[in-house]
Amino acid sequence: MSGTSDAPSTPLPHASAEPRDGTAREHVRAYVAAAVAALVAAGPGLEQGDDDAVHDARVATRRLRTALGVFRPVLDRERVEPLRDDLRALGRLLGDVRDPAVERDALLRGLEREPDELVVGPVRTRVDDDRRAARTAALDPLRTHLASGAHRRTLAALAALAEDLPAGPRADEPADRFLPRRARRAWRRFDAAVGRALALPPGDARDHALHEARKDARRARYASEVAASAVGRAAHRSARRAKDVQSALGDHHDARVRQASLRRMAMQAHLDGENAFTLGRLHGLAEAAADAAERESVTAIDRARRRRGWLG
């Protein structure tokens, strides 16, 4: 299959990932160039279904969507907004492949830590088969998309952005003033999201709100990364702290997802006449892991809220 082989990759090595002047537009362009290069570099691995390539491409699409969204006043929205929709669609396809692989690895690692006497029945086989099947089913839509003309056109448009970002009304503002102001909006959105989540009682609504707060932590992180090219160390520090929040909330969400998968697999094992003891035990361990990750996230959130003077 052709995959991304027809996509224009020649311009990308020459698209500087360093700002060529001090304008906000140019600093955003440099960040976009680095993310586009990472997305294109992952292409061959994506065609093979390589997990690392899927992860790298997913991160690149998220960085691009954030940069093109948070800093939209420096861009020509009419030209850029359709690309954000394309990146959102690609990100969903990548997530459908990546998430079952991550969950499979986590569940199998958990089984390896269990004493032999607590692993009852063909649990490893059930977990392995279930998560591999989900990943395999998601690979076909991803490969179809990668081979499509629509994907090649998206890559071509992204390559053009990496070279020359279409200017919006705030394109020529100084990066060291404009970028922190826009990043501040992302951090305020994060603050509001965690405030809503932590005000809720334990339960599904709180878990969902924490998952949404995780997305806003990621948005604040990437916005800080963009601003760091103009602001420096302080923005880098904020990005690292947002990453810590994102990681803790990611562990929380992943553990909750494992709980749901384990319950489903336990019910099926019961219907198939198997002993579901081990799956139930793993469910309990996943619940404990989710609770621990939530406590860790509160600490990380408190730390991330400190020392934001660079935001102005």
PDB file of C-alpha atoms in Angstrom:
ATOM      1  CA  MET A   1       0.000   0.000   0.000  1.00  0.00           C
ATOM      2  CA  SER A   2       1.197   3.501  -0.668  1.00  0.00           C
ATOM      3  CA  GLY A   3       0.577   4.869   2.852  1.00  0.00           C
ATOM      4  CA  THR A   4       2.307   8.212   3.221  1.00  0.00           C
ATOM      5  CA  SER A   5       4.976   7.494   0.648  1.00  0.00           C
ATOM      6  CA  ASP A   6       3.438   9.950  -1.809  1.00  0.00           C
ATOM      7  CA  ALA A   7       3.334  12.759   0.728  1.00  0.00           C
ATOM      8  CA  PRO A   8       5.740  15.617   0.090  1.00  0.00           C
ATOM      9  CA  SER A   9       8.614  15.211   2.547  1.00  0.00           C
ATOM     10  CA  THR A  10      11.298  17.186   0.708  1.00  0.00           C
ATOM     11  CA  PRO A  11      10.471  20.599   2.200  1.00  0.00           C
ATOM     12  CA  LEU A  12      10.410  19.344   5.766  1.00  0.00           C
ATOM     13  CA  PRO A  13      14.129  18.832   6.411  1.00  0.00           C
ATOM     14  CA  HIS A  14      14.654  22.441   5.287  1.00  0.00           C
ATOM     15  CA  ALA A  15      11.882  23.920   7.431  1.00  0.00           C
ATOM     16  CA  SER A  16      13.792  25.364  10.357  1.00  0.00           C
ATOM     17  CA  ALA A  17      12.604  24.382  13.809  1.00  0.00           C
ATOM     18  CA  GLU A  18      14.231  27.565  15.128  1.00  0.00           C
ATOM     19  CA  PRO A  19      12.481  30.961  14.946  1.00  0.00           C
ATOM     20  CA  ARG A  20      13.847  33.120  12.151  1.00  0.00           C
ATOM     21  CA  ASP A  21      12.801  36.373  13.815  1.00  0.00           C
ATOM     22  CA  GLY A  22      11.151  37.619  16.994  1.00  0.00           C
ATOM     23  CA  THR A  23       7.545  37.671  15.831  1.00  0.00           C
ATOM     24  CA  ALA A  24       4.854  35.523  17.409  1.00  0.00           C
ATOM     25  CA  ARG A  25       4.036  34.017  14.031  1.00  0.00           C
ATOM     26  CA  GLU A  26       7.601  32.850  13.489  1.00  0.00           C
ATOM     27  CA  HIS A  27       7.896  31.265  16.921  1.00  0.00           C
ATOM     28  CA  VAL A  28       4.659  29.350  16.359  1.00  0.00           C
ATOM     29  CA  ARG A  29       5.874  28.331  12.880  1.00  0.00           C
ATOM     30  CA  ALA A  30       9.091  26.908  14.336  1.00  0.00           C
ATOM     31  CA  TYR A  31       7.131  24.785  16.820  1.00  0.00           C
ATOM     32  CA  VAL A  32       4.811  23.618  14.052  1.00  0.00           C
ATOM     33  CA  ALA A  33       7.808  22.708  11.879  1.00  0.00           C
ATOM     34  CA  ALA A  34       9.251  20.453  14.583  1.00  0.00           C
ATOM     35  CA  ALA A  35       5.911  18.707  15.139  1.00  0.00           C
ATOM     36  CA  VAL A  36       5.302  18.236  11.398  1.00  0.00           C
ATOM     37  CA  ALA A  37       8.761  16.728  10.991  1.00  0.00           C
ATOM     38  CA  ALA A  38       8.000  14.275  13.821  1.00  0.00           C
ATOM     39  CA  LEU A  39       4.685  13.325  12.232  1.00  0.00           C
ATOM     40  CA  VAL A  40       6.268  12.669   8.838  1.00  0.00           C
ATOM     41  CA  ALA A  41       9.172  10.743  10.406  1.00  0.00           C
ATOM     42  CA  ALA A  42       6.657   8.407  12.050  1.00  0.00           C
ATOM     43  CA  GLY A  43       5.011   7.607   8.709  1.00  0.00           C
ATOM     44  CA  PRO A  44       6.917   4.445   7.735  1.00  0.00           C
ATOM     45  CA  GLY A  45       6.451   2.985  11.216  1.00  0.00           C
ATOM     46  CA  LEU A  46       2.749   3.804  11.147  1.00  0.00           C
ATOM     47  CA  GLU A  47       2.302   1.723   8.013  1.00  0.00           C
ATOM     48  CA  GLN A  48       3.875  -1.217   9.858  1.00  0.00           C
ATOM     49  CA  GLY A  49       1.747  -0.641  12.955  1.00  0.00           C
ATOM     50  CA  ASP A  50       4.804   0.075  15.105  1.00  0.00           C
ATOM     51  CA  ASP A  51       3.732   1.105  18.619  1.00  0.00           C
ATOM     52  CA  ASP A  52       6.467   3.706  19.032  1.00  0.00           C
ATOM     53  CA  ALA A  53       5.577   5.312  15.707  1.00  0.00           C
ATOM     54  CA  VAL A  54       1.898   5.404  16.658  1.00  0.00           C
ATOM     55  CA  HIS A  55       2.812   7.085  19.944  1.00  0.00           C
ATOM     56  CA  ASP A  56       5.121   9.621  18.283  1.00  0.00           C
ATOM     57  CA  ALA A  57       2.540  10.495  15.642  1.00  0.00           C
ATOM     58  CA  ARG A  58      -0.164  10.897  18.261  1.00  0.00           C
ATOM     59  CA  VAL A  59       1.989  13.292  20.289  1.00  0.00           C
ATOM     60  CA  ALA A  60       2.848  15.259  17.135  1.00  0.00           C
ATOM     61  CA  THR A  61      -0.826  15.629  16.159  1.00  0.00           C
ATOM     62  CA  ARG A  62      -1.665  16.848  19.655  1.00  0.00           C
ATOM     63  CA  ARG A  63       1.158  19.382  19.629  1.00  0.00           C
ATOM     64  CA  LEU A  64       0.018  20.659  16.252  1.00  0.00           C
ATOM     65  CA  ARG A  65      -3.622  20.963  17.270  1.00  0.00           C
ATOM     66  CA  THR A  66      -2.663  22.862  20.414  1.00  0.00           C
ATOM     67  CA  ALA A  67      -0.309  25.258  18.654  1.00  0.00           C
ATOM     68  CA  LEU A  68      -2.797  25.965  15.878  1.00  0.00           C
ATOM     69  CA  GLY A  69      -5.610  26.437  18.406  1.00  0.00           C
ATOM     70  CA  VAL A  70      -4.081  28.346  21.322  1.00  0.00           C
ATOM     71  CA  PHE A  71      -2.194  30.746  19.068  1.00  0.00           C
ATOM     72  CA  ARG A  72      -4.864  31.155  16.395  1.00  0.00           C
ATOM     73  CA  PRO A  73      -4.721  35.006  16.321  1.00  0.00           C
ATOM     74  CA  VAL A  74      -1.324  34.797  14.584  1.00  0.00           C
ATOM     75  CA  LEU A  75      -2.751  32.488  11.894  1.00  0.00           C
ATOM     76  CA  ASP A  76      -5.073  32.737   8.942  1.00  0.00           C
ATOM     77  CA  ARG A  77      -7.978  30.849  10.530  1.00  0.00           C
ATOM     78  CA  GLU A  78      -9.711  30.102   7.249  1.00  0.00           C
ATOM     79  CA  ARG A  79      -6.703  28.121   6.045  1.00  0.00           C
ATOM     80  CA  VAL A  80      -5.680  26.550   9.344  1.00  0.00           C
ATOM     81  CA  GLU A  81      -8.930  25.507  11.025  1.00  0.00           C
ATOM     82  CA  PRO A  82      -9.700  22.654   8.554  1.00  0.00           C
ATOM     83  CA  LEU A  83      -6.268  21.216   9.354  1.00  0.00           C
ATOM     84  CA  ARG A  84      -7.144  21.062  13.038  1.00  0.00           C
ATOM     85  CA  ASP A  85     -10.205  18.995  12.122  1.00  0.00           C
ATOM     86  CA  ASP A  86      -8.021  16.660  10.047  1.00  0.00           C
ATOM     87  CA  LEU A  87      -5.557  16.303  12.913  1.00  0.00           C
ATOM     88  CA  ARG A  88      -8.379  15.556  15.344  1.00  0.00           C
ATOM     89  CA  ALA A  89      -9.594  12.732  13.095  1.00  0.00           C
ATOM     90  CA  LEU A  90      -6.081  11.330  12.726  1.00  0.00           C
ATOM     91  CA  GLY A  91      -5.540  11.527  16.477  1.00  0.00           C
ATOM     92  CA  ARG A  92      -8.658   9.443  17.129  1.00  0.00           C
ATOM     93  CA  LEU A  93      -7.477   6.756  14.720  1.00  0.00           C
ATOM     94  CA  LEU A  94      -4.063   6.694  16.355  1.00  0.00           C
ATOM     95  CA  GLY A  95      -5.618   6.492  19.819  1.00  0.00           C
ATOM     96  CA  ASP A  96      -7.791   3.547  18.789  1.00  0.00           C
ATOM     97  CA  VAL A  97      -4.594   1.662  17.924  1.00  0.00           C
ATOM     98  CA  ARG A  98      -2.422   2.875  20.768  1.00  0.00           C
ATOM     99  CA  ASP A  99      -4.765   2.553  23.741  1.00  0.00           C
ATOM    100  CA  PRO A 100      -5.392  -1.232  23.538  1.00  0.00           C
ATOM    101  CA  ALA A 101      -1.638  -1.823  23.225  1.00  0.00           C
ATOM    102  CA  VAL A 102      -0.913   0.254  26.321  1.00  0.00           C
ATOM    103  CA  GLU A 103      -3.693  -1.463  28.246  1.00  0.00           C
ATOM    104  CA  ARG A 104      -2.510  -4.928  27.193  1.00  0.00           C
ATOM    105  CA  ASP A 105       1.019  -4.207  28.390  1.00  0.00           C
ATOM    106  CA  ALA A 106      -0.237  -2.854  31.718  1.00  0.00           C
ATOM    107  CA  LEU A 107      -2.496  -5.846  32.343  1.00  0.00           C
ATOM    108  CA  LEU A 108       0.165  -8.392  31.445  1.00  0.00           C
ATOM    109  CA  ARG A 109       2.688  -6.631  33.686  1.00  0.00           C
ATOM    110  CA  GLY A 110       0.157  -6.803  36.486  1.00  0.00           C
ATOM    111  CA  LEU A 111      -0.276 -10.526  35.949  1.00  0.00           C
ATOM    112  CA  GLU A 112       3.481 -11.034  36.037  1.00  0.00           C
ATOM    113  CA  ARG A 113       3.574  -9.501  39.499  1.00  0.00           C
ATOM    114  CA  GLU A 114       0.923 -11.873  40.804  1.00  0.00           C
ATOM    115  CA  PRO A 115       1.917 -15.059  42.678  1.00  0.00           C
ATOM    116  CA  ASP A 116       1.295 -18.152  40.571  1.00  0.00           C
ATOM    117  CA  GLU A 117      -1.333 -19.443  43.003  1.00  0.00           C
ATOM    118  CA  LEU A 118      -3.440 -16.314  42.412  1.00  0.00           C
ATOM    119  CA  VAL A 119      -3.484 -16.663  38.621  1.00  0.00           C
ATOM    120  CA  VAL A 120      -6.416 -19.008  38.048  1.00  0.00           C
ATOM    121  CA  GLY A 121      -7.391 -20.137  34.589  1.00  0.00           C
ATOM    122  CA  PRO A 122      -6.281 -18.937  31.135  1.00  0.00           C
ATOM    123  CA  VAL A 123      -6.224 -15.293  32.198  1.00  0.00           C
ATOM    124  CA  ARG A 124      -3.093 -14.291  30.290  1.00  0.00           C
ATOM    125  CA  THR A 125      -4.479 -15.713  27.068  1.00  0.00           C
ATOM    126  CA  ARG A 126      -7.832 -13.976  27.533  1.00  0.00           C
ATOM    127  CA  VAL A 127      -6.234 -10.592  28.236  1.00  0.00           C
ATOM    128  CA  ASP A 128      -3.726 -10.947  25.403  1.00  0.00           C
ATOM    129  CA  ASP A 129      -6.314 -12.068  22.857  1.00  0.00           C
ATOM    130  CA  ASP A 130      -8.852  -9.414  23.858  1.00  0.00           C
ATOM    131  CA  ARG A 131      -6.516  -6.417  23.658  1.00  0.00           C
ATOM    132  CA  ARG A 132      -4.672  -7.668  20.574  1.00  0.00           C
ATOM    133  CA  ALA A 133      -7.995  -8.087  18.787  1.00  0.00           C
ATOM    134  CA  ALA A 134      -9.011  -4.521  19.622  1.00  0.00           C
ATOM    135  CA  ARG A 135      -5.684  -3.170  18.347  1.00  0.00           C
ATOM    136  CA  THR A 136      -5.814  -5.257  15.159  1.00  0.00           C
ATOM    137  CA  ALA A 137      -9.345  -4.091  14.432  1.00  0.00           C
ATOM    138  CA  ALA A 138      -8.218  -0.471  14.764  1.00  0.00           C
ATOM    139  CA  LEU A 139      -5.219  -0.869  12.453  1.00  0.00           C
ATOM    140  CA  ASP A 140      -7.254  -1.305   9.268  1.00  0.00           C
ATOM    141  CA  PRO A 141      -9.039   2.079   9.500  1.00  0.00           C
ATOM    142  CA  LEU A 142      -5.727   3.766  10.311  1.00  0.00           C
ATOM    143  CA  ARG A 143      -3.950   2.181   7.349  1.00  0.00           C
ATOM    144  CA  THR A 144      -6.833   3.058   5.051  1.00  0.00           C
ATOM    145  CA  HIS A 145      -6.593   6.660   6.178  1.00  0.00           C
ATOM    146  CA  LEU A 146      -2.798   6.773   5.768  1.00  0.00           C
ATOM    147  CA  ALA A 147      -3.147   5.521   2.193  1.00  0.00           C
ATOM    148  CA  SER A 148      -5.809   8.080   1.315  1.00  0.00           C
ATOM    149  CA  GLY A 149      -5.482  11.183  -0.779  1.00  0.00           C
ATOM    150  CA  ALA A 150      -6.999  13.144   2.100  1.00  0.00           C
ATOM    151  CA  HIS A 151      -4.088  12.250   4.380  1.00  0.00           C
ATOM    152  CA  ARG A 152      -1.529  13.118   1.719  1.00  0.00           C
ATOM    153  CA  ARG A 153      -3.219  16.484   1.208  1.00  0.00           C
ATOM    154  CA  THR A 154      -3.121  17.101   4.958  1.00  0.00           C
ATOM    155  CA  LEU A 155       0.599  16.350   5.043  1.00  0.00           C
ATOM    156  CA  ALA A 156       1.169  18.657   2.089  1.00  0.00           C
ATOM    157  CA  ALA A 157      -0.718  21.459   3.836  1.00  0.00           C
ATOM    158  CA  LEU A 158       1.225  20.882   7.047  1.00  0.00           C
ATOM    159  CA  ALA A 159       4.498  20.948   5.117  1.00  0.00           C
ATOM    160  CA  ALA A 160       3.486  24.337   3.737  1.00  0.00           C
ATOM    161  CA  LEU A 161       2.748  25.614   7.256  1.00  0.00           C
ATOM    162  CA  ALA A 162       6.157  24.423   8.409  1.00  0.00           C
ATOM    163  CA  GLU A 163       7.759  26.624   5.760  1.00  0.00           C
ATOM    164  CA  ASP A 164       5.518  29.679   5.927  1.00  0.00           C
ATOM    165  CA  LEU A 165       2.689  30.066   8.398  1.00  0.00           C
ATOM    166  CA  PRO A 166      -0.219  32.023   6.858  1.00  0.00           C
ATOM    167  CA  ALA A 167      -0.433  35.279   8.781  1.00  0.00           C
ATOM    168  CA  GLY A 168      -3.320  36.316  10.981  1.00  0.00           C
ATOM    169  CA  PRO A 169      -4.093  39.713  12.533  1.00  0.00           C
ATOM    170  CA  ARG A 170      -1.584  39.330  15.423  1.00  0.00           C
ATOM    171  CA  ALA A 171       1.188  37.665  13.421  1.00  0.00           C
ATOM    172  CA  ASP A 172       3.769  40.437  13.805  1.00  0.00           C
ATOM    173  CA  GLU A 173       3.417  41.001  17.544  1.00  0.00           C
ATOM    174  CA  PRO A 174       6.574  40.376  19.602  1.00  0.00           C
ATOM    175  CA  ALA A 175       6.735  36.738  20.638  1.00  0.00           C
ATOM    176  CA  ASP A 176       7.920  37.478  24.161  1.00  0.00           C
ATOM    177  CA  ARG A 177       4.756  39.456  24.865  1.00  0.00           C
ATOM    178  CA  PHE A 178       2.100  37.689  22.815  1.00  0.00           C
ATOM    179  CA  LEU A 179       2.944  34.039  23.471  1.00  0.00           C
ATOM    180  CA  PRO A 180       2.779  34.261  27.301  1.00  0.00           C
ATOM    181  CA  ARG A 181      -0.572  36.058  27.072  1.00  0.00           C
ATOM    182  CA  ARG A 182      -2.040  33.251  25.003  1.00  0.00           C
ATOM    183  CA  ALA A 183      -0.459  30.576  27.196  1.00  0.00           C
ATOM    184  CA  ARG A 184      -2.071  32.276  30.195  1.00  0.00           C
ATOM    185  CA  ARG A 185      -5.475  31.525  28.673  1.00  0.00           C
ATOM    186  CA  ALA A 186      -4.571  27.840  28.462  1.00  0.00           C
ATOM    187  CA  TRP A 187      -3.486  27.833  32.109  1.00  0.00           C
ATOM    188  CA  ARG A 188      -6.686  29.581  33.206  1.00  0.00           C
ATOM    189  CA  ARG A 189      -8.660  26.928  31.363  1.00  0.00           C
ATOM    190  CA  PHE A 190      -6.660  24.256  33.189  1.00  0.00           C
ATOM    191  CA  ASP A 191      -7.261  25.932  36.566  1.00  0.00           C
ATOM    192  CA  ALA A 192     -10.998  26.046  35.926  1.00  0.00           C
ATOM    193  CA  ALA A 193     -11.080  22.405  34.810  1.00  0.00           C
ATOM    194  CA  VAL A 194      -9.268  21.057  37.876  1.00  0.00           C
ATOM    195  CA  GLY A 195     -11.383  23.257  40.124  1.00  0.00           C
ATOM    196  CA  ARG A 196     -14.571  21.750  38.697  1.00  0.00           C
ATOM    197  CA  ALA A 197     -13.209  18.211  38.924  1.00  0.00           C
ATOM    198  CA  LEU A 198     -11.936  18.381  42.488  1.00  0.00           C
ATOM    199  CA  ALA A 199     -15.202  19.935  43.698  1.00  0.00           C
ATOM    200  CA  LEU A 200     -17.134  16.821  42.647  1.00  0.00           C
ATOM    201  CA  PRO A 201     -17.707  13.830  44.930  1.00  0.00           C
ATOM    202  CA  PRO A 202     -15.996  10.531  44.003  1.00  0.00           C
ATOM    203  CA  GLY A 203     -17.717   8.751  41.150  1.00  0.00           C
ATOM    204  CA  ASP A 204     -18.098   8.656  37.393  1.00  0.00           C
ATOM    205  CA  ALA A 205     -18.715  12.398  37.045  1.00  0.00           C
ATOM    206  CA  ARG A 206     -15.518  13.222  38.921  1.00  0.00           C
ATOM    207  CA  ASP A 207     -13.536  10.673  36.876  1.00  0.00           C
ATOM    208  CA  HIS A 208     -14.826  12.212  33.659  1.00  0.00           C
ATOM    209  CA  ALA A 209     -14.012  15.722  34.869  1.00  0.00           C
ATOM    210  CA  LEU A 210     -10.483  14.660  35.814  1.00  0.00           C
ATOM    211  CA  HIS A 211     -10.035  13.198  32.338  1.00  0.00           C
ATOM    212  CA  GLU A 212     -11.096  16.530  30.830  1.00  0.00           C
ATOM    213  CA  ALA A 213      -8.685  18.326  33.182  1.00  0.00           C
ATOM    214  CA  ARG A 214      -5.938  16.050  31.881  1.00  0.00           C
ATOM    215  CA  LYS A 215      -6.599  17.328  28.358  1.00  0.00           C
ATOM    216  CA  ASP A 216      -6.362  20.900  29.618  1.00  0.00           C
ATOM    217  CA  ALA A 217      -3.093  20.083  31.404  1.00  0.00           C
ATOM    218  CA  ARG A 218      -1.752  18.848  28.077  1.00  0.00           C
ATOM    219  CA  ARG A 219      -2.946  22.020  26.365  1.00  0.00           C
ATOM    220  CA  ALA A 220      -1.217  24.193  28.995  1.00  0.00           C
ATOM    221  CA  ARG A 221       1.941  22.098  28.662  1.00  0.00           C
ATOM    222  CA  TYR A 222       2.181  22.481  24.902  1.00  0.00           C
ATOM    223  CA  ALA A 223       1.262  26.167  25.061  1.00  0.00           C
ATOM    224  CA  SER A 224       4.128  26.629  27.508  1.00  0.00           C
ATOM    225  CA  GLU A 225       6.455  24.734  25.177  1.00  0.00           C
ATOM    226  CA  VAL A 226       5.641  27.141  22.363  1.00  0.00           C
ATOM    227  CA  ALA A 227       6.166  30.158  24.608  1.00  0.00           C
ATOM    228  CA  ALA A 228       9.454  28.763  25.937  1.00  0.00           C
ATOM    229  CA  SER A 229      11.243  29.673  22.706  1.00  0.00           C
ATOM    230  CA  ALA A 230      10.631  33.329  23.591  1.00  0.00           C
ATOM    231  CA  VAL A 231      10.482  33.229  27.399  1.00  0.00           C
ATOM    232  CA  GLY A 232      12.986  30.535  28.311  1.00  0.00           C
ATOM    233  CA  ARG A 233      13.496  28.555  31.499  1.00  0.00           C
ATOM    234  CA  ALA A 234      10.393  29.630  33.404  1.00  0.00           C
ATOM    235  CA  ALA A 235       8.083  28.436  30.625  1.00  0.00           C
ATOM    236  CA  HIS A 236      10.014  25.167  30.339  1.00  0.00           C
ATOM    237  CA  ARG A 237       9.517  24.642  34.070  1.00  0.00           C
ATOM    238  CA  SER A 238       5.763  25.195  33.760  1.00  0.00           C
ATOM    239  CA  ALA A 239       5.633  22.759  30.851  1.00  0.00           C
ATOM    240  CA  ARG A 240       7.355  20.083  32.938  1.00  0.00           C
ATOM    241  CA  ARG A 241       4.932  20.625  35.810  1.00  0.00           C
ATOM    242  CA  ALA A 242       1.957  20.394  33.472  1.00  0.00           C
ATOM    243  CA  LYS A 243       3.440  17.167  32.120  1.00  0.00           C
ATOM    244  CA  ASP A 244       3.540  15.766  35.673  1.00  0.00           C
ATOM    245  CA  VAL A 245      -0.169  16.563  36.071  1.00  0.00           C
ATOM    246  CA  GLN A 246      -0.912  15.031  32.685  1.00  0.00           C
ATOM    247  CA  SER A 247       1.001  11.884  33.636  1.00  0.00           C
ATOM    248  CA  ALA A 248      -0.747  11.431  36.995  1.00  0.00           C
ATOM    249  CA  LEU A 249      -4.189  12.038  35.528  1.00  0.00           C
ATOM    250  CA  GLY A 250      -3.301   9.733  32.646  1.00  0.00           C
ATOM    251  CA  ASP A 251      -2.472   6.970  35.128  1.00  0.00           C
ATOM    252  CA  HIS A 252      -5.808   7.623  36.831  1.00  0.00           C
ATOM    253  CA  HIS A 253      -7.755   7.422  33.578  1.00  0.00           C
ATOM    254  CA  ASP A 254      -5.899   4.338  32.360  1.00  0.00           C
ATOM    255  CA  ALA A 255      -6.626   2.532  35.621  1.00  0.00           C
ATOM    256  CA  ARG A 256     -10.324   3.344  35.349  1.00  0.00           C
ATOM    257  CA  VAL A 257     -10.348   2.050  31.762  1.00  0.00           C
ATOM    258  CA  ARG A 258      -8.646  -1.162  32.949  1.00  0.00           C
ATOM    259  CA  GLN A 259     -11.384  -1.587  35.533  1.00  0.00           C
ATOM    260  CA  ALA A 260     -14.047  -1.454  32.822  1.00  0.00           C
ATOM    261  CA  SER A 261     -12.159  -3.861  30.564  1.00  0.00           C
ATOM    262  CA  LEU A 262     -11.526  -6.300  33.397  1.00  0.00           C
ATOM    263  CA  ARG A 263     -15.162  -6.305  34.436  1.00  0.00           C
ATOM    264  CA  ARG A 264     -16.197  -7.020  30.839  1.00  0.00           C
ATOM    265  CA  MET A 265     -13.614  -9.809  30.509  1.00  0.00           C
ATOM    266  CA  ALA A 266     -14.605 -11.285  33.881  1.00  0.00           C
ATOM    267  CA  MET A 267     -18.258 -11.443  32.858  1.00  0.00           C
ATOM    268  CA  GLN A 268     -17.313 -13.161  29.601  1.00  0.00           C
ATOM    269  CA  ALA A 269     -15.031 -15.604  31.427  1.00  0.00           C
ATOM    270  CA  HIS A 270     -17.932 -16.475  33.754  1.00  0.00           C
ATOM    271  CA  LEU A 271     -20.238 -17.051  30.788  1.00  0.00           C
ATOM    272  CA  ASP A 272     -17.573 -19.278  29.233  1.00  0.00           C
ATOM    273  CA  GLY A 273     -17.418 -21.384  32.371  1.00  0.00           C
ATOM    274  CA  GLU A 274     -14.018 -20.081  33.537  1.00  0.00           C
ATOM    275  CA  ASN A 275     -12.980 -18.957  36.999  1.00  0.00           C
ATOM    276  CA  ALA A 276     -12.989 -15.126  37.047  1.00  0.00           C
ATOM    277  CA  PHE A 277     -11.188 -14.797  40.391  1.00  0.00           C
ATOM    278  CA  THR A 278      -7.948 -13.368  38.976  1.00  0.00           C
ATOM    279  CA  LEU A 279      -9.742 -10.862  36.771  1.00  0.00           C
ATOM    280  CA  GLY A 280     -11.679  -9.673  39.814  1.00  0.00           C
ATOM    281  CA  ARG A 281      -8.453  -9.339  41.779  1.00  0.00           C
ATOM    282  CA  LEU A 282      -6.891  -7.300  38.982  1.00  0.00           C
ATOM    283  CA  HIS A 283     -10.003  -5.117  38.977  1.00  0.00           C
ATOM    284  CA  GLY A 284      -9.447  -4.359  42.656  1.00  0.00           C
ATOM    285  CA  LEU A 285      -5.791  -3.557  42.070  1.00  0.00           C
ATOM    286  CA  ALA A 286      -6.752  -1.225  39.220  1.00  0.00           C
ATOM    287  CA  GLU A 287      -9.192   0.567  41.511  1.00  0.00           C
ATOM    288  CA  ALA A 288      -6.435   1.052  44.097  1.00  0.00           C
ATOM    289  CA  ALA A 289      -4.083   2.306  41.386  1.00  0.00           C
ATOM    290  CA  ALA A 290      -6.675   4.828  40.209  1.00  0.00           C
ATOM    291  CA  ASP A 291      -7.150   6.149  43.728  1.00  0.00           C
ATOM    292  CA  ALA A 292      -3.382   6.453  44.243  1.00  0.00           C
ATOM    293  CA  ALA A 293      -2.957   8.255  40.922  1.00  0.00           C
ATOM    294  CA  GLU A 294      -5.698  10.714  41.859  1.00  0.00           C
ATOM    295  CA  ARG A 295      -3.899  11.545  45.099  1.00  0.00           C
ATOM    296  CA  GLU A 296      -0.661  12.000  43.180  1.00  0.00           C
ATOM    297  CA  SER A 297      -2.416  14.275  40.710  1.00  0.00           C
ATOM    298  CA  VAL A 298      -3.572  16.614  43.491  1.00  0.00           C
ATOM    299  CA  THR A 299       0.046  17.073  44.558  1.00  0.00           C
ATOM    300  CA  ALA A 300       1.124  17.629  40.963  1.00  0.00           C
ATOM    301  CA  ILE A 301      -1.673  20.161  40.413  1.00  0.00           C
ATOM    302  CA  ASP A 302      -0.634  22.158  43.480  1.00  0.00           C
ATOM    303  CA  ARG A 303       2.953  22.225  42.243  1.00  0.00           C
ATOM    304  CA  ALA A 304       1.913  23.229  38.713  1.00  0.00           C
ATOM    305  CA  ARG A 305       0.018  26.249  40.053  1.00  0.00           C
ATOM    306  CA  ARG A 306       3.154  27.799  41.543  1.00  0.00           C
ATOM    307  CA  ARG A 307       5.601  30.287  40.030  1.00  0.00           C
ATOM    308  CA  ARG A 308       3.780  31.419  36.902  1.00  0.00           C
ATOM    309  CA  GLY A 309       5.112  34.950  36.863  1.00  0.00           C
ATOM    310  CA  TRP A 310       6.296  34.550  33.277  1.00  0.00           C
ATOM    311  CA  LEU A 311       2.647  34.469  32.160  1.00  0.00           C
ATOM    312  CA  GLY A 312       2.331  38.155  32.982  1.00  0.00           C
TER     313      GLY A 312
END
